[in-house]
PDB file of C-alpha atoms in Angstrom:
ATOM      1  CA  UNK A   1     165.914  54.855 129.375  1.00  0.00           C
ATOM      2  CA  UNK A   2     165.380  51.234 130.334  1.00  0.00           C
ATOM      3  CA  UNK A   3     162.361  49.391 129.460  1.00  0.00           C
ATOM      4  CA  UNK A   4     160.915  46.049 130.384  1.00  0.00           C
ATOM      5  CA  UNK A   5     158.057  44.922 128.173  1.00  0.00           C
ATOM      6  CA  UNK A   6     155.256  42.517 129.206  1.00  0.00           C
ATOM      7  CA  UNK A   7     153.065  40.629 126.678  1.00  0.00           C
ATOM      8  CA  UNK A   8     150.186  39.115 128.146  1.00  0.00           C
ATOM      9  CA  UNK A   9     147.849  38.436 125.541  1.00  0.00           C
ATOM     10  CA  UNK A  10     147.959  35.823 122.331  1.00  0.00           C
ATOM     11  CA  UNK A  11     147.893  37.882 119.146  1.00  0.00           C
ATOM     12  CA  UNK A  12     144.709  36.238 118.121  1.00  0.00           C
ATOM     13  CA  UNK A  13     143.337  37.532 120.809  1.00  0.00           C
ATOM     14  CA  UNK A  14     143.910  41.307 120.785  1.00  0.00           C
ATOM     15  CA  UNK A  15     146.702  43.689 119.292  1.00  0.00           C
ATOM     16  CA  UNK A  16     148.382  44.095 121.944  1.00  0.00           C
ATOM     17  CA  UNK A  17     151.268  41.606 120.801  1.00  0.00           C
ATOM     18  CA  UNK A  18     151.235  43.374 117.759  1.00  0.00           C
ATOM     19  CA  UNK A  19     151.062  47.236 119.511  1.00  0.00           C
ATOM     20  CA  UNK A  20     153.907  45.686 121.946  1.00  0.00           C
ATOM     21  CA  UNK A  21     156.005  44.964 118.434  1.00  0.00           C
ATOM     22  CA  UNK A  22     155.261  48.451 117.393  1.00  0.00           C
ATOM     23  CA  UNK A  23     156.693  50.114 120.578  1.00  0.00           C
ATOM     24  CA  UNK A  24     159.870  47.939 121.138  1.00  0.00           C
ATOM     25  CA  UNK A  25     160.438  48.917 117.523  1.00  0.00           C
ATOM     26  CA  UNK A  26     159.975  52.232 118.380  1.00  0.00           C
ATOM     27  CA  UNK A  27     161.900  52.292 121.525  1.00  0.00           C
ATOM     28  CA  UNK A  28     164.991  51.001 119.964  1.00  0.00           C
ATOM     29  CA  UNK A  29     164.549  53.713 117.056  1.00  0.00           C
ATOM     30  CA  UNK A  30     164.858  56.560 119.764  1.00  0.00           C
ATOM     31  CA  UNK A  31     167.923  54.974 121.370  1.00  0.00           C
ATOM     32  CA  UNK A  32     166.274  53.211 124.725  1.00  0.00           C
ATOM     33  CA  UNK A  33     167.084  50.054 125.739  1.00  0.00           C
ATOM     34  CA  UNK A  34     165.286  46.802 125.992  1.00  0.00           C
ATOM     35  CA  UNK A  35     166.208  45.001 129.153  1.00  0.00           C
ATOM     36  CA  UNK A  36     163.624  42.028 128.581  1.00  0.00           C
ATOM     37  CA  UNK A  37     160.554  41.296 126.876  1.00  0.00           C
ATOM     38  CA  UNK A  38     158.865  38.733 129.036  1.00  0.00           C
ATOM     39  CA  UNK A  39     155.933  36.884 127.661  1.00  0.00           C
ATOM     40  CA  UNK A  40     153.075  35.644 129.908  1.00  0.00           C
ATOM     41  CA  UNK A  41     149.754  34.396 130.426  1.00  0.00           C
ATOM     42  CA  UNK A  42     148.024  33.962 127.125  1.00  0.00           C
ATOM     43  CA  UNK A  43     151.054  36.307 125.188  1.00  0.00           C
ATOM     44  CA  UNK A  44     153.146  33.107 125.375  1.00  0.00           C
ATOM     45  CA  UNK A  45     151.609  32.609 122.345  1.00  0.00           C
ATOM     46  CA  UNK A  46     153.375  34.961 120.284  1.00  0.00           C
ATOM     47  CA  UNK A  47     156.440  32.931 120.981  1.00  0.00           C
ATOM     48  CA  UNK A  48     154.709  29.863 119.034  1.00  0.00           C
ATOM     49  CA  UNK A  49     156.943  29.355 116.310  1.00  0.00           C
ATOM     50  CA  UNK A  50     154.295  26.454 114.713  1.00  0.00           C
ATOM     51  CA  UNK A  51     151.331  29.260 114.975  1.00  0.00           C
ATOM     52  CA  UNK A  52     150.048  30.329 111.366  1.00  0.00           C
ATOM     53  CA  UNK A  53     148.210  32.773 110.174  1.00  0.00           C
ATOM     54  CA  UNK A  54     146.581  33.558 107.050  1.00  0.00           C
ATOM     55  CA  UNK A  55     148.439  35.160 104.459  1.00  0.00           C
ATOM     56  CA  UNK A  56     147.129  37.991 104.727  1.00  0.00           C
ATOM     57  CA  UNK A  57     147.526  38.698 107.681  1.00  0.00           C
ATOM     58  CA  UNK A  58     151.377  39.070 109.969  1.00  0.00           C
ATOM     59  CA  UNK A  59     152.877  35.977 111.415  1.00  0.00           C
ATOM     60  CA  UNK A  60     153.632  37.668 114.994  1.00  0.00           C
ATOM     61  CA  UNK A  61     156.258  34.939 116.412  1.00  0.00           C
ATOM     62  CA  UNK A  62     157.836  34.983 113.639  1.00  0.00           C
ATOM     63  CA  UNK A  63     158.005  38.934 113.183  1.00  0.00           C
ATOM     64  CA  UNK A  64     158.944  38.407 117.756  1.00  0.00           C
ATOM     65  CA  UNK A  65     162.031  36.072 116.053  1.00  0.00           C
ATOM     66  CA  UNK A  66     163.153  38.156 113.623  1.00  0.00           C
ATOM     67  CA  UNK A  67     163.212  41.346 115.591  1.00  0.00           C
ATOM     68  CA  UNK A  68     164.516  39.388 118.935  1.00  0.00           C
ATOM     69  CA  UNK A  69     167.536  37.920 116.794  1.00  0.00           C
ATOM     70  CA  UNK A  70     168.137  41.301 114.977  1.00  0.00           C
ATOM     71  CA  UNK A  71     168.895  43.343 118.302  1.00  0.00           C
ATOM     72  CA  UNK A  72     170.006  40.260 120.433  1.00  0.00           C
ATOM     73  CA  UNK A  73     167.342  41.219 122.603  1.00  0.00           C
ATOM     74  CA  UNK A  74     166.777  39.211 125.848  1.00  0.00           C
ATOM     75  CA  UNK A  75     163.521  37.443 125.918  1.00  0.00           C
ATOM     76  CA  UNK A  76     161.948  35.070 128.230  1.00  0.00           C
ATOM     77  CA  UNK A  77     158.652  32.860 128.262  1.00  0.00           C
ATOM     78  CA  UNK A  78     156.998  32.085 131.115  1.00  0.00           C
ATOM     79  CA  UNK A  79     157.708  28.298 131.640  1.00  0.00           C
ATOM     80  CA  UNK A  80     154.593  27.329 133.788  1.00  0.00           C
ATOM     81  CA  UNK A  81     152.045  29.467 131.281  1.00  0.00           C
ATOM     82  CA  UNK A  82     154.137  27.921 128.091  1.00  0.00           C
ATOM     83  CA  UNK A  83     153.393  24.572 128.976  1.00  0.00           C
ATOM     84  CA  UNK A  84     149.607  24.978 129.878  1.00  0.00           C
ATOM     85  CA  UNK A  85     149.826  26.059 126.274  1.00  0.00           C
ATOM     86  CA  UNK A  86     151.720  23.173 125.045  1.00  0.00           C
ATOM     87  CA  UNK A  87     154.271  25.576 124.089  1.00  0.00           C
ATOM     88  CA  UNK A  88     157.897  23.715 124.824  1.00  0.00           C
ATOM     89  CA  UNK A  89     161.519  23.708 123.684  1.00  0.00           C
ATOM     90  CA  UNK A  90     163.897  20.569 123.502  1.00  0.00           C
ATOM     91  CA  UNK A  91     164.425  20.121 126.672  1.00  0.00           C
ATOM     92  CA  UNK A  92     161.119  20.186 127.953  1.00  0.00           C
ATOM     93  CA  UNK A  93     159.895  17.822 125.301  1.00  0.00           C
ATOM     94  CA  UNK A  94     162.416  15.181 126.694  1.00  0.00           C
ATOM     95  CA  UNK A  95     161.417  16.078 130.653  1.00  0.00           C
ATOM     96  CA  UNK A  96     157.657  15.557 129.476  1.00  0.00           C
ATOM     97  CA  UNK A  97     158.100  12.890 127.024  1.00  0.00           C
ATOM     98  CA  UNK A  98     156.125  14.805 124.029  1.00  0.00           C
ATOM     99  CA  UNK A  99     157.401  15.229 120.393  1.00  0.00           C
ATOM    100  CA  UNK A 100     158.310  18.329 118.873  1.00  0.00           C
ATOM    101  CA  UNK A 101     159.950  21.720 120.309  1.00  0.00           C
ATOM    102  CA  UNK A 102     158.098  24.404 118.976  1.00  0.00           C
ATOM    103  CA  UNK A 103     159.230  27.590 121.097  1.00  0.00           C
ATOM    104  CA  UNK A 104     161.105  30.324 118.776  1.00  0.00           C
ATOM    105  CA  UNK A 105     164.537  29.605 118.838  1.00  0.00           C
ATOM    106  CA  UNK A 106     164.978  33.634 119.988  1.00  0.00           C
ATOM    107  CA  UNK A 107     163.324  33.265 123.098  1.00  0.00           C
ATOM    108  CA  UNK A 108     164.344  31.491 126.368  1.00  0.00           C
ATOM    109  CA  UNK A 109     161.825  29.346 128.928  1.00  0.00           C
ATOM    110  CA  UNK A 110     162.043  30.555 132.575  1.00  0.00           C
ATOM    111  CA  UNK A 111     160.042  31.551 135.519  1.00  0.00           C
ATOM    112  CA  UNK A 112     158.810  34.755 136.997  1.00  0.00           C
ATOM    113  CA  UNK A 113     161.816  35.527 138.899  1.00  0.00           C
ATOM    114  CA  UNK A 114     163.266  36.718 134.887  1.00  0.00           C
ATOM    115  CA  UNK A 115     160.709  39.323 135.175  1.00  0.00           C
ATOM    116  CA  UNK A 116     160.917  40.303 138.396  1.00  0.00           C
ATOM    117  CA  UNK A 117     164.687  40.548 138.163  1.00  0.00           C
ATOM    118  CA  UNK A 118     163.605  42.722 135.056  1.00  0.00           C
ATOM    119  CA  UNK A 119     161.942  45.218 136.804  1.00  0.00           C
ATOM    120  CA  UNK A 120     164.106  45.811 139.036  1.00  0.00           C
ATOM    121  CA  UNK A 121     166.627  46.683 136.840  1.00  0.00           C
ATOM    122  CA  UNK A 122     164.603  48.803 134.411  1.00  0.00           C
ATOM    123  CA  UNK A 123     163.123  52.826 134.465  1.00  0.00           C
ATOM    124  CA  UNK A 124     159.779  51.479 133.028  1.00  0.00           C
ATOM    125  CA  UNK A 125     157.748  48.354 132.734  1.00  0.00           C
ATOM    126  CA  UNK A 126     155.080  48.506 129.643  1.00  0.00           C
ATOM    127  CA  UNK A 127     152.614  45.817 130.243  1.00  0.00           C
ATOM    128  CA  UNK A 128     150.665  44.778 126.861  1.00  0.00           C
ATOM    129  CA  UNK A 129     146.883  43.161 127.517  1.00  0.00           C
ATOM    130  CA  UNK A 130     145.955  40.845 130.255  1.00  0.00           C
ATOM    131  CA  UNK A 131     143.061  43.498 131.122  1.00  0.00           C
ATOM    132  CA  UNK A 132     139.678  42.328 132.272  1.00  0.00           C
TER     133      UNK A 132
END
């Protein structure tokens, strides 16, 4: 089976970037595919590769890298909620003028038409926080 995942909340926020970890983890153990993990809203946090946290607690963008680059997984930011974040890669800090890239290097900026395209093409769309 197919899956698109949606992250909508910042991991400071909630666990649902961390519970959205968990299942494309455990999706990929059972044999399903990914077809895109598409951050948005607040979630395009998790793909913050200058966000710390303390050390005793997980670093989720850089767990999102490391398990994005492991299974060459496709997955896209939201460009319009990325930069009301300040959340930008190189060629967005040269369109805006600002210093310093700071997207994960695993994950793409795009627009909603990524997602939608996703959908279409998947069995199942998991959407991760952005509840009232």
């Amino acid at each position: 089976m197919k899956f698109t995942l949606l992250i909508q909340s910042a991991p400071i926020d909630s666990q649902s970037s961390a519970t959205a970890l968990r299942f494309a983890r455990a999706l990929l153990a059972k044999g399903h595919e990914i077809e895109r993990i598409f951050f948005y809203r607040s979630g395009v946090q998790s793909a913050n590769r200058l966000a710390l946290a303390p050390q005793d607690e997980p670093n989720l963008p850089l767990e999102w890298q490391s398990f994005i680059s492991e299974h060459q997984l496709d997955a896209v930011v939201c460009i319009a909620a990325a930069i009301r974040r300040g959340i930008v890669n190189a060629a967005e800090t040269a369109r805006y003028g600002v210093e310093g890239d700071n997207l994960i290097e695993a994950a793409e900026l795009s627009g909603l038409g990524q997602l939608v395209a996703a959908c279409a093409a998947s069995d199942r769309v998991i959407t991760f926080g952005g509840g009232a």
